[in-house]
Amino acid sequence: MPEDGSDSLKEYRLRKVLQAIAGKRGRGTELISLYIPSGRQISEAMSALREEYGKASNIKSRTTRKNVQDAISKVQQRLKLIERTPENGVVIFCGAIPRGPPGSEVIETYVVTPPKPITISYYSCDDKFYVEPLMEMIREKQTIGIIVIDNTEATLAVVTGKSVDIKGDVTSGVGGKTRKGGQSARRYERIREMELNDYYKRVASHADDVFLQEKGLTGIILAGPGQTKEQFRDGNYLNYQLQSKIIATVDTAYTGNQGVKEAMEKASEKLQDLAIMKEKKLVQDFLKEIGTDSGLAIYGERDVREALKRGNAKTVLISEAVDVYPVKITCKSCGYAEDRSLSEQELFTLEYTISNQSCPKCNANALAIEEQKSLIDEFNELANDTGAKLEVISDKTEEGLMLYKSFGGVVAILRHA
Ligand SMILES: [Zn+2]
């Protein structure tokens, strides 16, 4: 899988691959899923596979036995190419997938680098691949920091999807609003302010310790009852790197762990909104150019490809719903060539289909797939070559749907008209 491209593209690619893998079925119990977490040695996984290979010799069906053992060998071959377990671990799916009638199976292998560290060590041989842990990762990809604060205590937490990691409390030691007898009101107020200032600084320092080392922190939510969180925010106590990550300030009824839970519920809405807002904005920018007739907005596969090739595309938006795979088919015998635009499903069976077709020019049974690529991958390569930005847009919003239905799902904003 290519690693370059915008975040929306990376996420889209992984989701797409996993969906495709999840949909595959073996003819028998013969599809292998192997999860190797970062801490596990490749050699350990290898010896476990040798054992599985031995066990497979007991499988009664000759075809299934052969398919399972072939798949295990393929996985072993792939593992030999990996010297050391990658930082996030590695997942391999491998098995014989039918393309048509019995006997049409082709062994397919997928090596997936997880976007976050996997923690399970897992092997299965089933009639389908086990993709759930990776799917879960995409769903829960955002990591956010939460600070629930009022003037008596602050609780810090790191939240990833549904898992909450409480990172300790800081107490203020600041007295209540009523002053002791004998103190002047002004003096009392000054002491209280100094104590609060000191407390905010301690909270900020703890936040530095906890959040700065969190790789991939998407944002920080400030929460709590009353005005303390706003004072803390407006006083710029946080490290500037963290301060710039504050994405929301939300009211909660409680502090402590209960407050974190409350903040989390509100935060998940905010984060979803944030992703949707970004998408909407991208489409709206395009619609604005269309509306003002600036000549800077174009749409349609052919025009966008042309603009990319000329280096004139600034931003390219492609709808997730676009299901186009340009394919080049050639005849090995006479050199005949044709371009086809296929759907994903058609592409899947193409190898099998053309093996039963003869060349329209020389009639030989020698057609082969010369080149295949998804439209998104093709456009992303062109975009990378010319410094254009490519974003994948879902069809979950009104704007996203409009992008697909009214503009065919492929549009661009140009650098100059
Ligand atoms: Zn031919």
Coordinates of C-alpha atoms in Angstrom, one line a residue, residues 2-6 9 13 308 316 318 374-386 388-391:
P2 CA 1.4 3.4 -0.9
E3 CA 2.0 5.5 2.2
D4 CA 2.0 9.0 0.7
G5 CA -1.0 11.3 0.5
S6 CA -3.3 13.3 2.7
L9 CA -6.6 9.5 1.6
R13 CA -7.2 3.5 1.5
L308 CA -3.3 17.5 -13.1
V316 CA -8.6 17.7 -6.2
I318 CA -12.7 12.7 -5.1
S374 CA -7.7 2.9 -8.9
L375 CA -8.6 6.4 -10.1
I376 CA -7.8 7.7 -6.7
D377 CA -4.3 6.2 -6.8
E378 CA -3.7 7.4 -10.3
F379 CA -4.8 10.9 -9.4
N380 CA -2.8 10.9 -6.2
E381 CA 0.4 10.1 -8.1
L382 CA -0.3 12.9 -10.5
A383 CA -1.1 15.2 -7.6
N384 CA 2.2 14.3 -5.8
D385 CA 4.2 15.0 -8.9
T386 CA 2.7 18.5 -9.3
A388 CA -1.6 19.4 -5.8
K389 CA -3.6 18.4 -2.8
L390 CA -5.9 15.5 -3.1
E391 CA -8.7 14.9 -0.6

